[in-house]
Amino acid sequence: VMNDILDRIGRRIVQIRTERGISQQDLAARCNFEKSNMSRIEYGRTNMTLVTLLTISRALGVKLRDLVDVE
């Protein structure tokens, strides 16, 4: 169940990022993350903290709930 949620959040990040025309590298830079870390997040391979999710939501210009409302 947890992996499924992480996967859905990651796919939601990718969806919003691509809708806005932002590359994975650019989003990582905006968040001050390594590109490899952003990749792991987008593929649901890491458990993110709330601070990480908030950082990503701000970099994408969306509310935190837009990233985590995946059920």
Tab-separated table of N, CA and C in Angstrom:
chain	number	residue	atom	x	y	z
A	1	VAL	N	0.827	-1.194	0.000
A	1	VAL	CA	0.000	0.000	0.000
A	1	VAL	C	0.866	1.251	0.000
A	2	MET	N	1.906	1.300	0.846
A	2	MET	CA	2.767	2.479	0.909
A	2	MET	C	3.477	2.709	-0.422
A	3	ASN	N	3.993	1.630	-1.029
A	3	ASN	CA	4.679	1.785	-2.311
A	3	ASN	C	3.734	2.300	-3.382
A	4	ASP	N	2.488	1.858	-3.337
A	4	ASP	CA	1.493	2.321	-4.305
A	4	ASP	C	1.243	3.817	-4.143
A	5	ILE	N	1.152	4.276	-2.911
A	5	ILE	CA	0.932	5.705	-2.657
A	5	ILE	C	2.133	6.519	-3.128
A	6	LEU	N	3.334	6.044	-2.814
A	6	LEU	CA	4.536	6.752	-3.253
A	6	LEU	C	4.612	6.807	-4.773
A	7	ASP	N	4.230	5.713	-5.418
A	7	ASP	CA	4.218	5.668	-6.877
A	7	ASP	C	3.221	6.680	-7.440
A	8	ARG	N	2.043	6.755	-6.835
A	8	ARG	CA	1.024	7.690	-7.324
A	8	ARG	C	1.439	9.145	-7.119
A	9	ILE	N	2.052	9.436	-5.986
A	9	ILE	CA	2.538	10.793	-5.748
A	9	ILE	C	3.623	11.135	-6.765
A	10	GLY	N	4.530	10.201	-7.007
A	10	GLY	CA	5.585	10.426	-8.000
A	10	GLY	C	5.023	10.690	-9.381
A	11	ARG	N	4.028	9.901	-9.779
A	11	ARG	CA	3.403	10.107	-11.096
A	11	ARG	C	2.687	11.446	-11.168
A	12	ARG	N	2.116	11.872	-10.043
A	12	ARG	CA	1.441	13.178	-9.998
A	12	ARG	C	2.461	14.296	-10.160
A	13	ILE	N	3.602	14.170	-9.539
A	13	ILE	CA	4.664	15.172	-9.695
A	13	ILE	C	5.083	15.251	-11.153
A	14	VAL	N	5.291	14.101	-11.791
A	14	VAL	CA	5.679	14.078	-13.206
A	14	VAL	C	4.603	14.740	-14.059
A	15	GLN	N	3.358	14.425	-13.789
A	15	GLN	CA	2.251	14.985	-14.568
A	15	GLN	C	2.238	16.514	-14.491
A	16	ILE	N	2.310	17.041	-13.284
A	16	ILE	CA	2.293	18.495	-13.113
A	16	ILE	C	3.531	19.119	-13.730
A	17	ARG	N	4.676	18.491	-13.516
A	17	ARG	CA	5.939	19.023	-14.063
A	17	ARG	C	5.886	19.104	-15.577
A	18	THR	N	5.410	18.045	-16.225
A	18	THR	CA	5.378	18.042	-17.688
A	18	THR	C	4.311	18.998	-18.224
A	19	GLU	N	3.190	19.128	-17.520
A	19	GLU	CA	2.170	20.099	-17.922
A	19	GLU	C	2.737	21.517	-17.928
A	20	ARG	N	3.671	21.778	-17.035
A	20	ARG	CA	4.263	23.110	-16.922
A	20	ARG	C	5.532	23.267	-17.769
A	21	GLY	N	5.906	22.211	-18.459
A	21	GLY	CA	7.078	22.286	-19.325
A	21	GLY	C	8.394	22.392	-18.569
A	22	ILE	N	8.444	21.794	-17.388
A	22	ILE	CA	9.642	21.847	-16.553
A	22	ILE	C	10.367	20.506	-16.667
A	23	SER	N	11.652	20.553	-16.936
A	23	SER	CA	12.420	19.308	-16.993
A	23	SER	C	12.673	18.806	-15.577
A	24	GLN	N	12.996	17.529	-15.487
A	24	GLN	CA	13.320	16.948	-14.188
A	24	GLN	C	14.537	17.653	-13.592
A	25	GLN	N	15.509	17.959	-14.419
A	25	GLN	CA	16.714	18.652	-13.961
A	25	GLN	C	16.368	20.039	-13.417
A	26	ASP	N	15.494	20.770	-14.119
A	26	ASP	CA	15.107	22.105	-13.663
A	26	ASP	C	14.333	22.051	-12.354
A	27	LEU	N	13.436	21.074	-12.229
A	27	LEU	CA	12.686	20.949	-10.979
A	27	LEU	C	13.632	20.614	-9.825
A	28	ALA	N	14.562	19.717	-10.068
A	28	ALA	CA	15.545	19.372	-9.034
A	28	ALA	C	16.326	20.618	-8.612
A	29	ALA	N	16.739	21.423	-9.578
A	29	ALA	CA	17.492	22.640	-9.272
A	29	ALA	C	16.640	23.628	-8.467
A	30	ARG	N	15.378	23.785	-8.851
A	30	ARG	CA	14.478	24.687	-8.127
A	30	ARG	C	14.292	24.250	-6.676
A	31	CYS	N	14.365	22.947	-6.450
A	31	CYS	CA	14.183	22.397	-5.105
A	31	CYS	C	15.499	22.258	-4.352
A	32	ASN	N	16.605	22.516	-5.033
A	32	ASN	CA	17.944	22.326	-4.466
A	32	ASN	C	18.179	20.859	-4.112
A	33	PHE	N	17.705	19.958	-5.007
A	33	PHE	CA	17.901	18.519	-4.874
A	33	PHE	C	18.831	18.057	-5.978
A	34	GLU	N	19.475	16.935	-5.759
A	34	GLU	CA	20.198	16.273	-6.842
A	34	GLU	C	19.176	15.689	-7.815
A	35	LYS	N	19.518	15.654	-9.105
A	35	LYS	CA	18.616	15.083	-10.104
A	35	LYS	C	18.299	13.624	-9.779
A	36	SER	N	19.286	12.885	-9.277
A	36	SER	CA	19.051	11.476	-8.934
A	36	SER	C	18.004	11.342	-7.833
A	37	ASN	N	17.993	12.278	-6.878
A	37	ASN	CA	16.980	12.247	-5.825
A	37	ASN	C	15.592	12.533	-6.398
A	38	MET	N	15.512	13.499	-7.311
A	38	MET	CA	14.228	13.812	-7.939
A	38	MET	C	13.732	12.609	-8.731
A	39	SER	N	14.619	11.919	-9.378
A	39	SER	CA	14.249	10.721	-10.130
A	39	SER	C	13.666	9.666	-9.203
A	40	ARG	N	14.312	9.439	-8.080
A	40	ARG	CA	13.798	8.460	-7.114
A	40	ARG	C	12.418	8.859	-6.600
A	41	ILE	N	12.214	10.130	-6.361
A	41	ILE	CA	10.914	10.614	-5.895
A	41	ILE	C	9.855	10.359	-6.968
A	42	GLU	N	10.166	10.724	-8.205
A	42	GLU	CA	9.184	10.578	-9.287
A	42	GLU	C	8.857	9.119	-9.588
A	43	TYR	N	9.786	8.232	-9.344
A	43	TYR	CA	9.534	6.807	-9.577
A	43	TYR	C	9.009	6.090	-8.334
A	44	GLY	N	8.747	6.847	-7.266
A	44	GLY	CA	8.189	6.260	-6.055
A	44	GLY	C	9.141	5.355	-5.312
A	45	ARG	N	10.436	5.607	-5.454
A	45	ARG	CA	11.442	4.737	-4.837
A	45	ARG	C	11.995	5.259	-3.522
A	46	THR	N	11.394	6.334	-3.020
A	46	THR	CA	11.848	6.879	-1.742
A	46	THR	C	10.656	7.448	-0.993
A	47	ASN	N	10.711	7.371	0.305
A	47	ASN	CA	9.649	7.922	1.142
A	47	ASN	C	9.995	9.366	1.446
A	48	MET	N	9.194	10.280	0.942
A	48	MET	CA	9.465	11.708	1.089
A	48	MET	C	8.966	12.240	2.426
A	49	THR	N	9.624	13.249	2.940
A	49	THR	CA	9.134	13.949	4.121
A	49	THR	C	8.124	15.008	3.675
A	50	LEU	N	7.372	15.515	4.617
A	50	LEU	CA	6.448	16.607	4.311
A	50	LEU	C	7.201	17.831	3.808
A	51	VAL	N	8.362	18.100	4.373
A	51	VAL	CA	9.158	19.250	3.931
A	51	VAL	C	9.564	19.086	2.471
A	52	THR	N	9.962	17.880	2.088
A	52	THR	CA	10.322	17.611	0.689
A	52	THR	C	9.126	17.829	-0.218
A	53	LEU	N	7.976	17.297	0.163
A	53	LEU	CA	6.769	17.477	-0.651
A	53	LEU	C	6.368	18.943	-0.740
A	54	LEU	N	6.499	19.675	0.346
A	54	LEU	CA	6.178	21.097	0.329
A	54	LEU	C	7.131	21.857	-0.579
A	55	THR	N	8.398	21.512	-0.541
A	55	THR	CA	9.394	22.145	-1.413
A	55	THR	C	9.039	21.908	-2.873
A	56	ILE	N	8.669	20.682	-3.215
A	56	ILE	CA	8.303	20.350	-4.590
A	56	ILE	C	7.031	21.083	-4.995
A	57	SER	N	6.038	21.105	-4.123
A	57	SER	CA	4.785	21.778	-4.465
A	57	SER	C	5.018	23.260	-4.729
A	58	ARG	N	5.832	23.886	-3.926
A	58	ARG	CA	6.136	25.315	-4.137
A	58	ARG	C	6.888	25.525	-5.442
A	59	ALA	N	7.825	24.646	-5.746
A	59	ALA	CA	8.595	24.769	-6.991
A	59	ALA	C	7.703	24.584	-8.212
A	60	LEU	N	6.651	23.778	-8.066
A	60	LEU	CA	5.711	23.553	-9.171
A	60	LEU	C	4.587	24.587	-9.197
A	61	GLY	N	4.461	25.370	-8.132
A	61	GLY	CA	3.413	26.376	-8.065
A	61	GLY	C	2.030	25.792	-7.798
A	62	VAL	N	1.988	24.704	-7.025
A	62	VAL	CA	0.710	24.081	-6.676
A	62	VAL	C	0.623	23.934	-5.162
A	63	LYS	N	-0.560	23.664	-4.682
A	63	LYS	CA	-0.752	23.418	-3.256
A	63	LYS	C	-0.277	22.005	-2.925
A	64	LEU	N	0.166	21.821	-1.695
A	64	LEU	CA	0.635	20.510	-1.250
A	64	LEU	C	-0.427	19.446	-1.493
A	65	ARG	N	-1.681	19.777	-1.240
A	65	ARG	CA	-2.753	18.797	-1.422
A	65	ARG	C	-2.869	18.319	-2.869
A	66	ASP	N	-2.440	19.160	-3.824
A	66	ASP	CA	-2.480	18.757	-5.230
A	66	ASP	C	-1.525	17.594	-5.513
A	67	LEU	N	-0.486	17.474	-4.710
A	67	LEU	CA	0.468	16.375	-4.890
A	67	LEU	C	0.027	15.108	-4.175
A	68	VAL	N	-0.585	15.269	-3.014
A	68	VAL	CA	-0.857	14.093	-2.196
A	68	VAL	C	-2.282	13.572	-2.294
A	69	ASP	N	-3.161	14.296	-2.973
A	69	ASP	CA	-4.547	13.842	-3.117
A	69	ASP	C	-4.623	12.863	-4.288
A	70	VAL	N	-4.185	11.635	-4.031
A	70	VAL	CA	-4.067	10.632	-5.098
A	70	VAL	C	-4.947	9.417	-4.880
A	71	GLU	N	-5.741	9.404	-3.825
A	71	GLU	CA	-6.576	8.231	-3.561
A	71	GLU	C	-7.970	8.411	-4.098
